[in-house]
Tab-separated table of C-alpha atoms and ligand atoms in Angstrom:
chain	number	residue	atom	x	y	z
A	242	UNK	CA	0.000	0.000	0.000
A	243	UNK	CA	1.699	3.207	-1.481
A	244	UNK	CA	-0.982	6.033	-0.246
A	245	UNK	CA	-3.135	6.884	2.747
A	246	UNK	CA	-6.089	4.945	0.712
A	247	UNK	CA	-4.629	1.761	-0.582
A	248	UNK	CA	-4.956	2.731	-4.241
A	249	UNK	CA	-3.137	0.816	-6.753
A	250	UNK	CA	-4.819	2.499	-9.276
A	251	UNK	CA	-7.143	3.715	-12.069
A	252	UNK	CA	-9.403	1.005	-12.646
A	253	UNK	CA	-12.616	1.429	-15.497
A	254	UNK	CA	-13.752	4.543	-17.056
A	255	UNK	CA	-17.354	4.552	-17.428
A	256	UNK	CA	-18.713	6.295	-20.125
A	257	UNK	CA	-22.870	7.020	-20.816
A	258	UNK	CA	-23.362	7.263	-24.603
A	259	UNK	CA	-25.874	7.366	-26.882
A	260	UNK	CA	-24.847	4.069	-28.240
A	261	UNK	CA	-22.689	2.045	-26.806
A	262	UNK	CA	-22.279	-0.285	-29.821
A	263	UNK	CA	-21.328	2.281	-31.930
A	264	UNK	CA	-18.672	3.881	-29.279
A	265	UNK	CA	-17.464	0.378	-29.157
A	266	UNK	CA	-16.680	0.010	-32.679
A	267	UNK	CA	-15.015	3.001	-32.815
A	268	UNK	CA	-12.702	2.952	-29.761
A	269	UNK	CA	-12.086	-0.231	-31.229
A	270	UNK	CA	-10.995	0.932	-34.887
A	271	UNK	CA	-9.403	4.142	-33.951
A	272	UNK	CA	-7.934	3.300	-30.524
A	273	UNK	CA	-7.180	-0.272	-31.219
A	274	UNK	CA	-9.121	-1.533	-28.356
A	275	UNK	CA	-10.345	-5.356	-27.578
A	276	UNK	CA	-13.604	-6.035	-26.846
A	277	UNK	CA	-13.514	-8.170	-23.806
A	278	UNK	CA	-16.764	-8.323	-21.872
A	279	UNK	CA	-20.289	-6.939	-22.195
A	280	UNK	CA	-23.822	-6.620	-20.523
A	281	UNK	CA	-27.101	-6.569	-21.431
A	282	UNK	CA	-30.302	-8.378	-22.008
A	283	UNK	CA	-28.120	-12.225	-23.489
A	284	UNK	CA	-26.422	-11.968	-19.821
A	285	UNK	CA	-30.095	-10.685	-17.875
A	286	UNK	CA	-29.796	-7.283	-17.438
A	287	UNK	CA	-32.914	-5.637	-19.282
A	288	UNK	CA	-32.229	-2.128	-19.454
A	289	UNK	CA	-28.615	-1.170	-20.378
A	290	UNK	CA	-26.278	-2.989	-22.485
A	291	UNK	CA	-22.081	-2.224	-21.793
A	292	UNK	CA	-19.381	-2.838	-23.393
A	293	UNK	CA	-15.632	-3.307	-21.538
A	294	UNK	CA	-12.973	-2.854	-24.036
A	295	UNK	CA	-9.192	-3.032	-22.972
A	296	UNK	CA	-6.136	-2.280	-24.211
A	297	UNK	CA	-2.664	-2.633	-21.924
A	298	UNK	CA	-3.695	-1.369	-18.616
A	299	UNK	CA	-6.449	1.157	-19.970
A	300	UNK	CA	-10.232	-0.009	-19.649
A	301	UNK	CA	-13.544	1.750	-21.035
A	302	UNK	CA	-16.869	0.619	-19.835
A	303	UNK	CA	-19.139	1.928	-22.637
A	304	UNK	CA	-22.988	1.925	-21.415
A	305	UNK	CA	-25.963	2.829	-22.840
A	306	UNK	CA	-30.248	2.414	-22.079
A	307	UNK	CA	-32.005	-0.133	-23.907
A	308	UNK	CA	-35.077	0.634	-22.535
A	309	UNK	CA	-36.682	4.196	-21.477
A	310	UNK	CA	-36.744	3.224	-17.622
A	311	UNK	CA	-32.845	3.545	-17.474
A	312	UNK	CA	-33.502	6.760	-16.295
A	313	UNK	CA	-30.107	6.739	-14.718
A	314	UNK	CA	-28.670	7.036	-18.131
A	315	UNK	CA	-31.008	8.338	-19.985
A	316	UNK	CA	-31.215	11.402	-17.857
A	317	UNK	CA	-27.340	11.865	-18.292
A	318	UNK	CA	-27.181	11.500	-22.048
A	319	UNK	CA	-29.909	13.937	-22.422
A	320	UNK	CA	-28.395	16.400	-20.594
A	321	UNK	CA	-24.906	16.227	-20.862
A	322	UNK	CA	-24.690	14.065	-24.598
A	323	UNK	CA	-22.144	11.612	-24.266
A	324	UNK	CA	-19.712	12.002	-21.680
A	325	UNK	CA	-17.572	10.250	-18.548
A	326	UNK	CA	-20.119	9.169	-15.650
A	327	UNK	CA	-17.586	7.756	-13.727
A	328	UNK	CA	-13.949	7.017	-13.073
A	329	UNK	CA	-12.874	4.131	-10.636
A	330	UNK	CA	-9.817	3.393	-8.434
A	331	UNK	CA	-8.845	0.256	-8.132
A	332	UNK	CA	-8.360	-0.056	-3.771
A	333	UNK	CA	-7.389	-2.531	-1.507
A	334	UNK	CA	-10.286	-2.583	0.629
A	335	UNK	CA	-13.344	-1.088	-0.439
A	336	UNK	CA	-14.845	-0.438	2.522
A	337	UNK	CA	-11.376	1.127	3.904
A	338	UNK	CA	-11.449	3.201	1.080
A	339	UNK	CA	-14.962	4.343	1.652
A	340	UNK	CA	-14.960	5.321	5.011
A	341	UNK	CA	-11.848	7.420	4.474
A	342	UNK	CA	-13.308	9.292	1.906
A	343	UNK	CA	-16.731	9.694	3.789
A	344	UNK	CA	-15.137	10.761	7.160
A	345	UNK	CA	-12.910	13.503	5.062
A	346	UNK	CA	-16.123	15.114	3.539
A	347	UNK	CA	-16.875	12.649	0.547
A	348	UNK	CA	-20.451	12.516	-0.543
A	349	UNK	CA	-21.763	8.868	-0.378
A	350	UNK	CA	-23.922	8.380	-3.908
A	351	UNK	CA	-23.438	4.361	-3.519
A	352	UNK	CA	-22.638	2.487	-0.179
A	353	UNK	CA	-19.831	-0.693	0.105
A	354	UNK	CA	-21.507	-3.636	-1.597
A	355	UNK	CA	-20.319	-7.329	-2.239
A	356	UNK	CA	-21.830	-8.412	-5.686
A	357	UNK	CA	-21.593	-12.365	-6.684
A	358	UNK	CA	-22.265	-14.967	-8.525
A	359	UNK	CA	-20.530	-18.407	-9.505
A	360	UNK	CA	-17.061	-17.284	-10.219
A	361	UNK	CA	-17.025	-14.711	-6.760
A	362	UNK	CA	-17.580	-11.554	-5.872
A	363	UNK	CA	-16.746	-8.005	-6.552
A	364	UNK	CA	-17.000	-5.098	-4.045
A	365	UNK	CA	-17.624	-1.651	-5.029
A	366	UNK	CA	-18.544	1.571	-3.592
A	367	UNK	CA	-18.675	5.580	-4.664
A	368	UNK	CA	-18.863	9.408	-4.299
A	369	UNK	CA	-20.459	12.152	-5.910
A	370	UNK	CA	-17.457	14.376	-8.197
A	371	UNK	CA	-18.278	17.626	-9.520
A	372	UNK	CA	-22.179	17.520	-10.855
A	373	UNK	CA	-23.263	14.177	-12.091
A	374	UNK	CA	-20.353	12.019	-11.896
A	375	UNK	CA	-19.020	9.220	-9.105
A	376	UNK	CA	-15.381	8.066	-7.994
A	377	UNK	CA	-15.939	4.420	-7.583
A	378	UNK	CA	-14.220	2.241	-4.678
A	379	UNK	CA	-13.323	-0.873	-6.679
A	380	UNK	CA	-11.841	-4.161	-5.771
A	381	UNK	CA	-12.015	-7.293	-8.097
A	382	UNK	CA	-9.683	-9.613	-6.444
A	383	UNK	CA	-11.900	-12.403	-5.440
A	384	UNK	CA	-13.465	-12.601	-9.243
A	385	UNK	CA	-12.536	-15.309	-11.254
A	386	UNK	CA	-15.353	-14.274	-14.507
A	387	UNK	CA	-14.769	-11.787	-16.627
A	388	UNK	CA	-14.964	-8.543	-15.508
A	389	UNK	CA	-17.569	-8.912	-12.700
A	390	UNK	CA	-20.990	-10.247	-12.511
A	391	UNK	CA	-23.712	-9.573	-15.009
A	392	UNK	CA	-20.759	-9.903	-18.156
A	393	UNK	CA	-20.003	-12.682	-19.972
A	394	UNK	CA	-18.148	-13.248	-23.591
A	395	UNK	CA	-18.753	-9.857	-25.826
A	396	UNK	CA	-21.640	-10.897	-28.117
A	397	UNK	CA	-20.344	-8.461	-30.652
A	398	UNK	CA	-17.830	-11.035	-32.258
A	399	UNK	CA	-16.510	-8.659	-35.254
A	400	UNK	CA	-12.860	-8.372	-36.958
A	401	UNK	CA	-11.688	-4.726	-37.050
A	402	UNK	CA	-9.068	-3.704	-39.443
A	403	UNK	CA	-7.057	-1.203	-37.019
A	404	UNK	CA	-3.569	-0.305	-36.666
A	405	UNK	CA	-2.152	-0.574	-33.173
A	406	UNK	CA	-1.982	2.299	-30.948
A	407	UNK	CA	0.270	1.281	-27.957
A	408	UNK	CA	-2.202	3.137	-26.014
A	409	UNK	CA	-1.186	2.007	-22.597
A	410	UNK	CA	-2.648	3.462	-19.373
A	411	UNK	CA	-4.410	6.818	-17.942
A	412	UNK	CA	-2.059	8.792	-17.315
A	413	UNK	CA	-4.603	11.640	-15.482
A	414	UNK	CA	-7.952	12.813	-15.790
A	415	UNK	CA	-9.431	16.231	-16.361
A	416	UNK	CA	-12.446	17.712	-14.653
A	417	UNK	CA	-13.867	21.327	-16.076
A	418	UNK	CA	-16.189	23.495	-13.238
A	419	UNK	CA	-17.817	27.090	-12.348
A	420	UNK	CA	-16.173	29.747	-12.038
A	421	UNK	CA	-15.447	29.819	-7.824
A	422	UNK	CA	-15.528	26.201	-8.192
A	423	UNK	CA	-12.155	24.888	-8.372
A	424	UNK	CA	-10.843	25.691	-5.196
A	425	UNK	CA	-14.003	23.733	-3.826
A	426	UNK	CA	-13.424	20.394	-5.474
A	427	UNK	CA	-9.599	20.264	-5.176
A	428	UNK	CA	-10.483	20.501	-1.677
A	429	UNK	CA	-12.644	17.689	-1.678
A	430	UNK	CA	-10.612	15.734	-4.294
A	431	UNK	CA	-7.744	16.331	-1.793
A	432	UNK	CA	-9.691	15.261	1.383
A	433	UNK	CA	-11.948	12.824	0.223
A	434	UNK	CA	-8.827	10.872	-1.858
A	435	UNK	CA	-5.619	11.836	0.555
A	436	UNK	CA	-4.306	13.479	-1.986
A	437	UNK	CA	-2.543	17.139	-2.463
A	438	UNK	CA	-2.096	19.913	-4.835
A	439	UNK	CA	1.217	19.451	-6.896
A	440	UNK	CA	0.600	22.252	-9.446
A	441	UNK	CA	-1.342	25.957	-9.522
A	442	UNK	CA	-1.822	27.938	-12.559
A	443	UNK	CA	-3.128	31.215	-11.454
A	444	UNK	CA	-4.124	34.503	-12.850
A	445	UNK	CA	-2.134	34.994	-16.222
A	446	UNK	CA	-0.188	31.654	-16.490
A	447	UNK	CA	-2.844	30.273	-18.983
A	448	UNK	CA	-4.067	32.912	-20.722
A	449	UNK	CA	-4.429	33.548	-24.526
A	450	UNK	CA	-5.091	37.429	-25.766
A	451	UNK	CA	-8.972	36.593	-25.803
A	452	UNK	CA	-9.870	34.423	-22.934
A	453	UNK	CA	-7.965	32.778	-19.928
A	454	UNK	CA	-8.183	29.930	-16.990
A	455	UNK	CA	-7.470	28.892	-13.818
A	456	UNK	CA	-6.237	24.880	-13.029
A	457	UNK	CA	-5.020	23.190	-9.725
A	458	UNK	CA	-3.637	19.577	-9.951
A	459	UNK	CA	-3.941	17.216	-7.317
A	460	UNK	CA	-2.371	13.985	-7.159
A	461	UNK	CA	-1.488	11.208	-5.005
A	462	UNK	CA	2.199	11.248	-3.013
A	463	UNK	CA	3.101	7.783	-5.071
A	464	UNK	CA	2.058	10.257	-8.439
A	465	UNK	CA	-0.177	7.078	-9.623
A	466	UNK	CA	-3.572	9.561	-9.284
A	467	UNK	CA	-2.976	12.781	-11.020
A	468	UNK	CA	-6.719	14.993	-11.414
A	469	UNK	CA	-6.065	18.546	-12.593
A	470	UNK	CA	-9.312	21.349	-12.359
A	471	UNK	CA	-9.858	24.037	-14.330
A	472	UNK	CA	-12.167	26.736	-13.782
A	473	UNK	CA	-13.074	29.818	-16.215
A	474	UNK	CA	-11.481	33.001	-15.675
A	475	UNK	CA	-12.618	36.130	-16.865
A	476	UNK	CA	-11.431	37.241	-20.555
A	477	UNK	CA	-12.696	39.409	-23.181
A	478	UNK	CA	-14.249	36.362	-25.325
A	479	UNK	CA	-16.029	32.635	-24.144
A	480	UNK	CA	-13.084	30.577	-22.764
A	481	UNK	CA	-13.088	26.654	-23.645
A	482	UNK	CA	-14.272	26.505	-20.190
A	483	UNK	CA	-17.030	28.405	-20.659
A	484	UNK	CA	-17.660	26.623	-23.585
A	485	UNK	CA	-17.553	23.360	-22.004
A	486	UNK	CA	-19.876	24.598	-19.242
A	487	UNK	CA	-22.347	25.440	-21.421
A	488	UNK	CA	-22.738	22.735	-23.965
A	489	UNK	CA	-21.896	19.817	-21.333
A	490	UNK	CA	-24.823	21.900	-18.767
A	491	UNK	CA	-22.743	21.857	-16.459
A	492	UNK	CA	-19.536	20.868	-14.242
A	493	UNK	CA	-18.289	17.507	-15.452
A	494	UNK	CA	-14.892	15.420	-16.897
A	495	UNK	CA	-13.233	17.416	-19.823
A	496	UNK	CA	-10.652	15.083	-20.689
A	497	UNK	CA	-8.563	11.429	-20.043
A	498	UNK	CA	-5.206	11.737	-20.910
A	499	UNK	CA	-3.467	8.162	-22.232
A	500	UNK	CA	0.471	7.347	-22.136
A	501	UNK	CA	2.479	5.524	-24.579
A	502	UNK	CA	5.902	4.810	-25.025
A	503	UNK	CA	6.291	5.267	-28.551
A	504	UNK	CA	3.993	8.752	-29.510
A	505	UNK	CA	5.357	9.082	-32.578
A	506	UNK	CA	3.904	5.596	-34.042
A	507	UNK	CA	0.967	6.101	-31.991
A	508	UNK	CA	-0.361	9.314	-33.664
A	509	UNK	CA	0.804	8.205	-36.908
A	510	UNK	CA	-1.485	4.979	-36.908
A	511	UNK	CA	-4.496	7.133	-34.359
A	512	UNK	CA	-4.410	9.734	-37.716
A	513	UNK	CA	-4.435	6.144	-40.174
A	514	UNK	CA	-7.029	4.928	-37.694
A	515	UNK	CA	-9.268	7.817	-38.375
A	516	UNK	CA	-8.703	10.100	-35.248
A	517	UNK	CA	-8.972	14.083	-35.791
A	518	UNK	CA	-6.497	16.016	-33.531
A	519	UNK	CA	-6.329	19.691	-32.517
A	520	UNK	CA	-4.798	21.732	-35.668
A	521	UNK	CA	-1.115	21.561	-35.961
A	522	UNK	CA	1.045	24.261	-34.761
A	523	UNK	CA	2.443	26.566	-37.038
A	524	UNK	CA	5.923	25.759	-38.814
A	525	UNK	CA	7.260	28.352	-36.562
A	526	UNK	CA	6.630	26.616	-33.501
A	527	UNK	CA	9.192	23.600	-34.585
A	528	UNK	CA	11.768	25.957	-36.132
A	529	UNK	CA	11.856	27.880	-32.113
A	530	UNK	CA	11.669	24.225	-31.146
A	531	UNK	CA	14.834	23.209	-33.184
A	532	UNK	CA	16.555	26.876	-32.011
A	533	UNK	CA	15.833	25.901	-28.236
A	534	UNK	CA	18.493	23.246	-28.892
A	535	UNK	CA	16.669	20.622	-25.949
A	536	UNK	CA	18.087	17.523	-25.870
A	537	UNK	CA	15.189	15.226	-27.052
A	538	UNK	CA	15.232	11.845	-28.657
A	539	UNK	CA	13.264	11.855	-31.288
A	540	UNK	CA	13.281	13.935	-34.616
A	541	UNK	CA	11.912	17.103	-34.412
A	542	UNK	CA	10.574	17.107	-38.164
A	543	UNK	CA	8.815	13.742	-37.213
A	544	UNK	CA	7.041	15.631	-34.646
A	545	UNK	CA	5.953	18.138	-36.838
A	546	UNK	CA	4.698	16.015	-39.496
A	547	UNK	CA	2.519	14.408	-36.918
A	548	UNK	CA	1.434	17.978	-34.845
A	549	UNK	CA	3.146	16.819	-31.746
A	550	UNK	CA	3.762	18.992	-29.054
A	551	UNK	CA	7.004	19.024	-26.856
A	552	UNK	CA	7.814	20.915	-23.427
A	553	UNK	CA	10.472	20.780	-21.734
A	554	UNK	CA	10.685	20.689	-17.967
A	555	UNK	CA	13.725	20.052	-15.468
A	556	UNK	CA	15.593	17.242	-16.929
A	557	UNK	CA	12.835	15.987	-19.040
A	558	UNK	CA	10.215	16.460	-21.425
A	559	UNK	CA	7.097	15.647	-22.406
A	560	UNK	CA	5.511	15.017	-25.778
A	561	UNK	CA	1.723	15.342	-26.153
A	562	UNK	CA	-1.297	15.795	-28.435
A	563	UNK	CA	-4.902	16.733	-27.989
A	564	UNK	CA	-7.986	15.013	-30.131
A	565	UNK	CA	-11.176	16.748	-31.136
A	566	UNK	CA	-14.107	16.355	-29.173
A	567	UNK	CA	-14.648	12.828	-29.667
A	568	UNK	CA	-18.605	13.198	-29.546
A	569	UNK	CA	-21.495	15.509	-31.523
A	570	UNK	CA	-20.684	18.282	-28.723
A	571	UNK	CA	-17.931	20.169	-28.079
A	572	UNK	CA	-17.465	18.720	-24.553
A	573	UNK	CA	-15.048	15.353	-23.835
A	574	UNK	CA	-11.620	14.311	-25.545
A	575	UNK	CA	-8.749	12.435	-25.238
A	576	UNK	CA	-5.036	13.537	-24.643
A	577	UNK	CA	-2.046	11.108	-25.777
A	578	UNK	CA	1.039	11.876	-23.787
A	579	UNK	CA	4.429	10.528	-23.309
A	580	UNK	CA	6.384	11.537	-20.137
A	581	UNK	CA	10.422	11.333	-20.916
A	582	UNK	CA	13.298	11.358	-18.476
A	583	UNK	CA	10.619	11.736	-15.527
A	584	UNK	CA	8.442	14.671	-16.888
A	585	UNK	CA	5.500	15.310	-14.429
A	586	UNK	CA	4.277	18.260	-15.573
A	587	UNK	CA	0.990	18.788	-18.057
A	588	UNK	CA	3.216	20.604	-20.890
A	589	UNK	CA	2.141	24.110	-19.766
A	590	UNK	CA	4.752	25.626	-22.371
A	591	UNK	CA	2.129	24.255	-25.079
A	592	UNK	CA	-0.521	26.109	-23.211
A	593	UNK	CA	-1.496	29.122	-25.531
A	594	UNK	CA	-0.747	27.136	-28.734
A	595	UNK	CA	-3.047	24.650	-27.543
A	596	UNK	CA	-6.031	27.214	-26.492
A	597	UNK	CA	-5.265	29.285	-29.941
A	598	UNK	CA	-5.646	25.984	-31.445
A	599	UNK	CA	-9.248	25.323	-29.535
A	600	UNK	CA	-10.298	28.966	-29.911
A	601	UNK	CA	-9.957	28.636	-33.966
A	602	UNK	CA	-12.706	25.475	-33.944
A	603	UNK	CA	-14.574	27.830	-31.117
A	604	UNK	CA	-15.345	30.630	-33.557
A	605	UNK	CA	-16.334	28.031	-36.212
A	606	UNK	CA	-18.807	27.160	-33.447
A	607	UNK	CA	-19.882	30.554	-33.427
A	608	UNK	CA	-19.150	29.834	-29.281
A	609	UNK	CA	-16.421	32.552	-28.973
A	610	UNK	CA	-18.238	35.298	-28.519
A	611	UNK	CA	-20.244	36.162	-25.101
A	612	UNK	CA	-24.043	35.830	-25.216
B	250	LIG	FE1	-4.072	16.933	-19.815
């Protein structure tokens, strides 16, 4: 045990979709994912059907209602369109885990529960994060099916011509509030979790000419758990924030970043794959890049034939890349990162090129300027 908690870990993502079948096949062409469990009416459950896929140590739950009594994600879909309902940590004793995070402040949403069938049991528990989502307490140790009870063999038996990613674990994950609101779930994140704030941005460190925000990051002392917040802060046009705010109807999970060891051939085969990423930085950005003189290992013109980002901090670097919003609204994405010579930083040198970058598909939008 390497934290106050006994986390070892992120455990599932769950995400509520529209259609989970369709969310399946495409993490599954574009991320290279396997299909390894699912849910639904074949295995008795009548209202939902969910999809695990897996890929190295990452796993996606992808759920959706089959029926219009799933309120539970009906209601979430409607308002917030497809989006993260829940992250989990893997623990060493859910009910440990649980009562830490209730006696620090956590708000219970689901008490400890032992779930079985044939093969064993699963315990689980969670919190309330930010408006509509959970943490979830989870502990699969005593399982011997697949996944936990209520899956069984994915009934979706399909051959997917996809490229691998080497997509290989969440790295962190990104939640997006009010304004006033950060300082109010860091606190929370920080009690509830035992964790602590490694990194502030304050009032002009991420700022572009037209709009600007505010982020904390907490993480856990072992640096497994890293969970920056952002909050809006006041500019002369709609920050991404804002933006996000708006079209997701509130506070809610912005973005999961994903590590590899190789980004280079991962965003060359995510592009073959199918995935749109931010706009690429100007030429400019690699020639100052080149004139820095950093000792990096990989090519600098490869980077820039693939968009990727660099930033140097202390002795390392770190290489990253932002998708599009992956659904119809301009809400959730995914960030592909690769930490070098013990980077632990969130590339804050890439910053304004980044927001420029999100501010250009903003005014296509027409969600730059203020209402
Ligand atoms: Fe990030």
């Amino acid at each position: 045990m390497s934290n106050s908690l006994g986390v070892r870990g992120y455990h599932f993502i769950e995400f509520y979709v529209g259609s989970a079948k369709m969310w399946t096949y495409w993490l599954a062409k574009a991320f290279s994912m396997n299909i390894t469990a699912y849910s639904g009416p074949e295995k008795g459950v009548k209202d939902r059907v969910s999809y695990l896929l897996t890929k190295n140590n990452m796993k996606f739950l992808i759920t959706s209602a089959v029926k219009p009594s799933n309120f539970d994600v009906l209601s979430f879909v409607n308002k917030h369109g497809d989006g993260v309902k829940r992250w989990s940590l893997e623990v060493e004793s859910v009910t440990d885990a649980y009562n830490f995070a209730i006696k620090n402040g956590g708000i219970p949403t689901r008490r400890p529960k032992k779930i079985e069938d044939d093969f064993g049991y699963v315990e689980e528990a969670a919190i309330k994060l930010y408006d509509d989502a959970e943490i979830v307490f989870f502990n699969n140790d005593n399982y011997g099916g697949n996944f936990r009870p209520g899956f069984g063999e994915p009934v979706l038996k399909i051959n997917i011509d996809t490229i691998d990613t080497g997509l290989d674990k969440v790295d962190h994950i990104v939640g997006n509030v009010r304004e006033n609101e950060m300082d109010l779930w860091v606190n929370y994140l920080n009690k509830t979790l035992g964790l602590e704030t490694f990194l502030e941005f304050g009032v002009g460190d991420i700022s572009t000419k037209y709009s600007a925000l505010l982020s904390k990051v907490v993480r856990s002392k072992d640096k497994i758990i890293r969970n920056p917040v952002n909050e809006p802060y006041e500019g002369l046009k709609k920050s991404q924030i804002e933006e996000y705010i708006d079209e997701y109807t509130g506070s809610g999970i912005q973005h999961i970043a994903i590590t590899t060891d190789n980004i280079i051939e991962t965003i060359k085969n995510m592009r073959l794959n199918g995935i749109e990423f931010l706009t690429t930085p100007p030429d400019t950005y690699y020639e100052m890049l080149k004139e820095k003189g950093w000792e990096i290992t990989e090519d600098i013109d490869e980077l820039k034939k693939y968009g990727i980002l660099c930033d140097l901090e202390g002795e390392g670097y770190l290489l990253q890349l932002f998708t599009k919003p992956i659904g119809d609204r301009p809400t959730f994405f995914f960030e592909i990162i690769q930490r070098r010579k013990g980077a632990e930083g969130f590339g804050q040198g890439n910053f304004q090129a980044l927001f420029e970058s999100i501010e250009r598909d903003q005014i296509l939008r027409g969600n730059f300027d203020k209402e």
